[in-house]
Amino acid sequence: MGRAPCCEKVGLRRGRWTTEEDNLLLSYIQANGEGSWRALPKNAGLLRCGKSCRLRWINYLKTDVKRGNISSEEEDLIIKLHASLGNKWSLIAGHLPGRTDNEIKNYWNSHLSRKNIAQNTTKCRTSSTKKTRKPRKTSSLPSKQSNINPSSDGLITDPNGTSPLILSTNTENEQVQNIGKMVENDLATASSSMDDSNEEKEHECDWDWDFEIDKCMVGLGLGFEGENFDGDVLSWPWESPTTHVGLDMKKQDEMIAWLMS
DNA sequence: AAAAAATCCAACCGCTGTCCA
DNA sequence: CTGGACAGCGGTTGGATTTTT
């Protein structure tokens, strides 16, 4: 027997929300608070599914939702976080104040993924001749996410792994920039350990933040995963509970040795 | 000016994890 | 332990809008 539907769909409205519906939902939540989404539509006098109400609230009506274009700082951060976290839109959104997972997902799909593909095509074509990497063994999740502090809902932590990078005293832009800087610092440190005399390795380990990191040379010292040009999904064969956004130099060395073997 | 194609994005769908009886 | 209810997440869809031909 299948699971019961989340709501009785017969007679429910679908599609775009009207201003009247928005007002009903807004005033109900302002009076009664969030939650109980299943019961909310009936109580609020809305002919909508509870899930639809929740989505409308989270993505549009909530007061802290930031509207307008994604700034270059935000875009930069999205790229970096996506390289680290993959399609964990809610986690990425957690580092972008006022942005929703849906908005970031849409922005990625419509702006950045295309860019990503283009960059890969032009910059990384030579990588197709490289040795085949080992296929992933497990799920699509990154093999480790030690940069995620489980007690603080996915906030990136400092190298000591304790304090969240997002500080409440910072402005939103400062928060975005801080996170970006931390990721850049990690990568710069990782880069400094590379032997840049090897041309192929230099190409493969281009640590400038551009789009090839996500697909071409993913995870060295960062512990995330990616795909090679044949579409094989990879993950890295280690676990390290002590690293943050990525630095574990011993593991990096092991990774380099493994790649070059 | 009109048609076609491309792009954008709000909303939907189905699945998973958690809680609780 | 099991199963239902619910919240939340990520993938996908479809219609509105914009751009191109």
Tab-separated table of C-alpha atoms (C1' of nucleotides) in Angstrom:
chain	number	residue	atom	x	y	z
A	1	MET	CA	0.000	0.000	0.000
A	2	GLY	CA	1.355	3.368	-0.970
A	3	ARG	CA	1.812	6.252	1.298
A	4	ALA	CA	-1.100	8.576	1.834
A	5	PRO	CA	-0.854	11.832	-0.084
A	6	CYS	CA	0.277	14.864	1.854
A	7	CYS	CA	-3.101	16.441	1.357
A	8	GLU	CA	-6.402	15.996	-0.392
A	9	LYS	CA	-5.616	17.304	-3.836
A	10	VAL	CA	-9.167	17.462	-5.133
A	11	GLY	CA	-10.364	21.028	-5.451
A	12	LEU	CA	-7.025	22.565	-4.587
A	13	ARG	CA	-5.595	25.453	-6.513
A	14	ARG	CA	-2.277	25.089	-8.289
A	15	GLY	CA	0.087	27.314	-10.149
A	16	ARG	CA	1.002	30.890	-9.427
A	17	TRP	CA	-0.074	32.463	-6.182
A	18	THR	CA	-2.352	35.466	-6.263
A	19	THR	CA	-1.876	38.528	-4.081
A	20	GLU	CA	-4.977	37.563	-2.135
A	21	GLU	CA	-3.537	34.141	-1.369
A	22	ASP	CA	-0.241	35.691	-0.359
A	23	ASN	CA	-2.035	38.029	2.012
A	24	LEU	CA	-4.022	35.192	3.549
A	25	LEU	CA	-0.916	33.112	4.121
A	26	LEU	CA	1.106	36.039	5.396
A	27	SER	CA	-1.475	37.221	7.860
A	28	TYR	CA	-2.106	33.698	9.118
A	29	ILE	CA	1.563	33.020	9.766
A	30	GLN	CA	2.054	36.415	11.359
A	31	ALA	CA	-0.783	35.610	13.731
A	32	ASN	CA	-0.065	31.941	14.372
A	33	GLY	CA	3.531	31.324	13.441
A	34	GLU	CA	5.068	28.807	11.062
A	35	GLY	CA	4.522	25.083	11.145
A	36	SER	CA	1.629	22.615	10.999
A	37	TRP	CA	1.643	23.006	7.258
A	38	ARG	CA	-0.884	20.264	6.739
A	39	ALA	CA	-3.490	22.034	8.805
A	40	LEU	CA	-2.520	25.540	7.775
A	41	PRO	CA	-4.382	25.837	4.457
A	42	LYS	CA	-7.699	24.933	6.006
A	43	ASN	CA	-7.169	27.188	9.010
A	44	ALA	CA	-6.012	30.050	6.833
A	45	GLY	CA	-8.811	29.630	4.332
A	46	LEU	CA	-6.509	28.687	1.494
A	47	LEU	CA	-7.307	26.171	-1.219
A	48	ARG	CA	-3.696	25.066	-1.395
A	49	CYS	CA	-1.655	22.042	-0.438
A	50	GLY	CA	0.311	22.477	2.779
A	51	LYS	CA	3.544	21.872	0.952
A	52	SER	CA	2.700	24.592	-1.482
A	53	CYS	CA	2.048	26.993	1.398
A	54	ARG	CA	5.329	26.136	3.030
A	55	LEU	CA	7.229	26.648	-0.212
A	56	ARG	CA	5.530	29.944	-0.890
A	57	TRP	CA	6.373	31.156	2.598
A	58	ILE	CA	9.980	30.046	2.552
A	59	ASN	CA	10.802	31.175	-0.965
A	60	TYR	CA	8.830	34.355	-1.236
A	61	LEU	CA	6.907	35.707	1.717
A	62	LYS	CA	9.365	35.371	4.572
A	63	THR	CA	10.555	38.809	5.597
A	64	ASP	CA	14.246	37.973	5.432
A	65	VAL	CA	14.108	36.750	1.846
A	66	LYS	CA	16.363	38.946	-0.225
A	67	ARG	CA	15.051	39.789	-3.665
A	68	GLY	CA	17.053	41.021	-6.598
A	69	ASN	CA	20.078	39.974	-8.530
A	70	ILE	CA	22.798	37.747	-7.175
A	71	SER	CA	25.880	39.880	-6.565
A	72	SER	CA	29.300	38.924	-7.862
A	73	GLU	CA	30.394	38.154	-4.299
A	74	GLU	CA	27.432	35.871	-3.880
A	75	GLU	CA	28.058	34.209	-7.223
A	76	ASP	CA	31.661	33.628	-6.288
A	77	LEU	CA	30.618	32.083	-3.027
A	78	ILE	CA	28.026	29.876	-4.656
A	79	ILE	CA	30.650	28.535	-7.020
A	80	LYS	CA	33.034	27.798	-4.209
A	81	LEU	CA	30.461	26.254	-1.967
A	82	HIS	CA	29.083	24.162	-4.789
A	83	ALA	CA	32.562	22.862	-5.486
A	84	SER	CA	32.776	21.879	-1.869
A	85	LEU	CA	29.262	20.736	-1.091
A	86	GLY	CA	27.828	19.682	-4.421
A	87	ASN	CA	24.104	20.106	-4.966
A	88	LYS	CA	23.413	20.711	-1.319
A	89	TRP	CA	21.360	23.769	-2.075
A	90	SER	CA	19.990	24.243	1.384
A	91	LEU	CA	23.471	24.134	2.871
A	92	ILE	CA	24.760	26.568	0.281
A	93	ALA	CA	21.787	28.816	0.938
A	94	GLY	CA	22.653	28.708	4.611
A	95	HIS	CA	25.821	30.634	3.821
A	96	LEU	CA	24.059	33.251	1.735
A	97	PRO	CA	21.925	35.407	3.988
A	98	GLY	CA	18.477	36.003	2.566
A	99	ARG	CA	18.851	33.610	-0.329
A	100	THR	CA	16.765	30.468	-0.627
A	101	ASP	CA	17.840	27.055	-1.766
A	102	ASN	CA	15.415	27.261	-4.664
A	103	GLU	CA	16.840	30.574	-5.816
A	104	ILE	CA	20.398	29.320	-5.662
A	105	LYS	CA	19.481	26.107	-7.427
A	106	ASN	CA	17.787	28.050	-10.189
A	107	TYR	CA	20.708	30.440	-10.449
A	108	TRP	CA	23.144	27.595	-10.670
A	109	ASN	CA	21.146	25.738	-13.287
A	110	SER	CA	20.496	28.768	-15.449
A	111	HIS	CA	23.750	30.703	-15.079
A	112	LEU	CA	26.581	28.769	-13.554
A	113	SER	CA	26.219	25.216	-14.764
A	114	ARG	CA	26.305	26.425	-18.336
A	115	LYS	CA	29.393	28.461	-17.597
A	116	ASN	CA	30.840	25.443	-15.916
A	117	ILE	CA	30.366	23.242	-18.952
A	118	ALA	CA	31.844	25.871	-21.238
A	119	GLN	CA	34.890	26.267	-19.044
A	120	ASN	CA	35.381	22.541	-18.860
A	121	THR	CA	35.193	22.209	-22.591
A	122	THR	CA	37.810	24.852	-23.249
A	123	LYS	CA	40.142	24.497	-20.312
A	124	CYS	CA	40.091	20.882	-19.379
A	125	ARG	CA	39.908	19.001	-22.619
A	126	THR	CA	43.424	17.743	-22.184
A	127	SER	CA	42.386	15.989	-19.053
A	128	SER	CA	40.488	13.432	-21.066
A	129	THR	CA	43.755	11.801	-21.856
A	130	LYS	CA	44.590	11.350	-18.251
A	131	LYS	CA	44.399	8.130	-16.373
A	132	THR	CA	40.962	6.961	-15.420
A	133	ARG	CA	40.142	7.690	-11.861
A	134	LYS	CA	38.695	5.234	-9.496
A	135	PRO	CA	34.917	5.028	-9.516
A	136	ARG	CA	33.004	6.029	-6.478
A	137	LYS	CA	31.949	3.352	-4.137
A	138	THR	CA	29.053	4.742	-2.231
A	139	SER	CA	26.319	7.326	-2.337
A	140	SER	CA	26.247	10.616	-4.171
A	141	LEU	CA	27.085	12.464	-0.995
A	142	PRO	CA	30.599	13.758	-0.497
A	143	SER	CA	32.694	11.173	1.239
A	144	LYS	CA	33.342	13.533	4.070
A	145	GLN	CA	31.900	16.805	5.062
A	146	SER	CA	34.045	17.716	7.976
A	147	ASN	CA	33.759	21.375	7.123
A	148	ILE	CA	30.165	21.120	8.135
A	149	ASN	CA	29.510	21.672	11.753
A	150	PRO	CA	26.559	19.493	12.590
A	151	SER	CA	25.741	21.503	15.649
A	152	SER	CA	25.422	24.720	13.684
A	153	ASP	CA	23.417	23.587	10.725
A	154	GLY	CA	26.191	23.287	8.215
A	155	LEU	CA	28.155	26.405	8.975
A	156	ILE	CA	31.698	26.362	7.763
A	157	THR	CA	34.045	26.374	10.692
A	158	ASP	CA	37.463	27.833	11.226
A	159	PRO	CA	40.564	25.649	10.967
A	160	ASN	CA	40.198	24.696	14.587
A	161	GLY	CA	36.798	23.429	13.754
A	162	THR	CA	34.983	25.340	16.426
A	163	SER	CA	33.663	28.775	15.613
A	164	PRO	CA	31.284	29.404	12.742
A	165	LEU	CA	32.580	31.703	10.068
A	166	ILE	CA	29.385	33.612	9.792
A	167	LEU	CA	29.441	36.184	12.530
A	168	SER	CA	26.266	37.928	13.446
A	169	THR	CA	28.046	41.266	13.736
A	170	ASN	CA	29.045	41.194	10.098
A	171	THR	CA	27.054	42.709	7.304
A	172	GLU	CA	25.722	40.296	4.745
A	173	ASN	CA	28.393	41.250	2.261
A	174	GLU	CA	31.096	40.812	4.855
A	175	GLN	CA	29.743	37.410	5.708
A	176	VAL	CA	29.781	36.388	2.076
A	177	GLN	CA	33.269	37.733	1.594
A	178	ASN	CA	34.558	36.088	4.755
A	179	ILE	CA	33.404	32.690	3.656
A	180	GLY	CA	34.874	33.231	0.219
A	181	LYS	CA	38.192	34.292	1.692
A	182	MET	CA	38.360	31.285	3.937
A	183	VAL	CA	37.796	28.917	1.062
A	184	GLU	CA	40.358	30.777	-1.020
A	185	ASN	CA	42.896	30.599	1.770
A	186	ASP	CA	42.404	26.891	2.045
A	187	LEU	CA	42.958	26.461	-1.633
A	188	ALA	CA	45.984	28.709	-1.656
A	189	THR	CA	47.533	26.682	1.122
A	190	ALA	CA	46.759	23.496	-0.697
A	191	SER	CA	48.210	24.922	-3.890
A	192	SER	CA	51.468	25.827	-2.207
A	193	SER	CA	52.088	22.183	-1.482
A	194	MET	CA	51.972	21.230	-5.138
A	195	ASP	CA	54.949	20.557	-7.317
A	196	ASP	CA	54.304	22.981	-10.155
A	197	SER	CA	57.159	21.692	-12.252
A	198	ASN	CA	54.937	18.953	-13.576
A	199	GLU	CA	52.892	20.385	-16.388
A	200	GLU	CA	50.112	17.881	-16.339
A	201	LYS	CA	49.757	18.103	-12.637
A	202	GLU	CA	49.827	21.853	-12.790
A	203	HIS	CA	46.970	21.817	-15.193
A	204	GLU	CA	45.045	19.321	-13.234
A	205	CYS	CA	45.579	21.120	-9.991
A	206	ASP	CA	44.755	24.613	-11.106
A	207	TRP	CA	43.656	26.119	-7.863
A	208	ASP	CA	42.521	29.417	-9.230
A	209	TRP	CA	38.886	29.562	-8.501
A	210	ASP	CA	37.313	28.858	-11.766
A	211	PHE	CA	34.857	26.345	-12.956
A	212	GLU	CA	37.200	23.567	-13.722
A	213	ILE	CA	37.780	22.803	-10.098
A	214	ASP	CA	34.386	21.311	-9.732
A	215	LYS	CA	34.748	18.893	-12.566
A	216	CYS	CA	38.407	18.498	-13.354
A	217	MET	CA	40.311	18.478	-10.166
A	218	VAL	CA	37.963	18.085	-7.383
A	219	GLY	CA	38.580	17.605	-3.800
A	220	LEU	CA	42.282	17.481	-3.356
A	221	GLY	CA	42.513	18.327	0.275
A	222	LEU	CA	38.894	19.234	0.240
A	223	GLY	CA	37.400	15.847	0.421
A	224	PHE	CA	34.591	16.334	-1.974
A	225	GLU	CA	33.836	14.688	-5.196
A	226	GLY	CA	33.279	15.340	-8.855
A	227	GLU	CA	33.175	13.836	-12.269
A	228	ASN	CA	35.724	13.225	-14.928
A	229	PHE	CA	35.011	13.916	-18.552
A	230	ASP	CA	33.662	10.519	-19.212
A	231	GLY	CA	30.998	11.202	-16.707
A	232	ASP	CA	32.328	8.860	-14.060
A	233	VAL	CA	31.494	10.109	-10.645
A	234	LEU	CA	34.313	10.033	-8.212
A	235	SER	CA	34.805	10.224	-4.555
A	236	TRP	CA	37.993	10.225	-2.633
A	237	PRO	CA	38.966	7.173	-0.698
A	238	TRP	CA	39.593	8.675	2.659
A	239	GLU	CA	37.856	9.965	5.653
A	240	SER	CA	39.311	12.622	7.825
A	241	PRO	CA	37.366	13.770	10.833
A	242	THR	CA	39.734	16.583	11.646
A	243	THR	CA	39.891	18.648	8.506
A	244	HIS	CA	37.763	21.704	7.898
A	245	VAL	CA	37.140	23.152	4.431
A	246	GLY	CA	39.602	21.087	3.449
A	247	LEU	CA	42.991	21.106	4.710
A	248	ASP	CA	44.599	17.859	5.514
A	249	MET	CA	48.026	17.971	3.982
A	250	LYS	CA	48.875	14.390	4.698
A	251	LYS	CA	45.792	13.266	2.879
A	252	GLN	CA	46.591	15.633	0.056
A	253	ASP	CA	49.965	14.015	-0.370
A	254	GLU	CA	48.345	10.616	-0.391
A	255	MET	CA	45.878	11.852	-2.953
A	256	ILE	CA	48.610	13.212	-5.195
A	257	ALA	CA	50.519	9.957	-4.947
A	258	TRP	CA	47.397	8.034	-5.784
A	259	LEU	CA	46.603	10.194	-8.772
A	260	MET	CA	50.119	10.012	-10.111
A	261	SER	CA	50.374	6.269	-9.645
B	1	DA	C1'	5.959	42.819	-36.840
B	2	DA	C1'	5.579	38.086	-36.080
B	3	DA	C1'	7.144	33.577	-35.156
B	4	DA	C1'	10.444	30.646	-33.089
B	5	DA	C1'	13.834	29.696	-29.847
B	6	DA	C1'	16.013	30.390	-25.612
B	7	DT	C1'	15.976	31.606	-20.941
B	8	DC	C1'	14.277	32.210	-16.406
B	9	DC	C1'	12.145	30.979	-12.243
B	10	DA	C1'	8.054	29.796	-9.351
B	11	DA	C1'	5.965	25.863	-8.250
B	12	DC	C1'	5.295	20.948	-8.213
B	13	DC	C1'	6.665	16.082	-7.415
B	14	DG	C1'	8.604	12.355	-5.234
B	15	DC	C1'	11.711	10.834	-2.064
B	16	DT	C1'	14.124	10.634	2.529
B	17	DG	C1'	14.792	11.362	7.396
B	18	DT	C1'	12.821	12.186	11.842
B	19	DC	C1'	9.479	11.962	15.296
B	20	DC	C1'	6.094	9.701	17.803
B	21	DA	C1'	2.314	6.602	18.993
C	1	DC	C1'	9.884	-2.702	15.832
C	2	DT	C1'	6.495	-0.760	12.736
C	3	DG	C1'	4.020	2.487	10.351
C	4	DG	C1'	1.863	7.010	9.776
C	5	DA	C1'	2.475	12.042	9.751
C	6	DC	C1'	5.180	15.585	8.728
C	7	DA	C1'	9.103	18.652	7.344
C	8	DG	C1'	12.546	19.301	4.305
C	9	DC	C1'	15.304	18.530	0.244
C	10	DG	C1'	16.729	18.149	-4.651
C	11	DG	C1'	15.179	17.256	-9.348
C	12	DT	C1'	12.014	18.548	-12.732
C	13	DT	C1'	8.334	20.949	-15.103
C	14	DG	C1'	5.811	24.367	-17.427
C	15	DG	C1'	4.478	28.843	-18.348
C	16	DA	C1'	5.893	33.658	-18.680
C	17	DT	C1'	9.217	36.577	-20.516
C	18	DT	C1'	12.996	37.888	-23.387
C	19	DT	C1'	15.882	37.423	-27.306
C	20	DT	C1'	16.803	36.052	-31.855
C	21	DT	C1'	15.665	35.171	-36.557
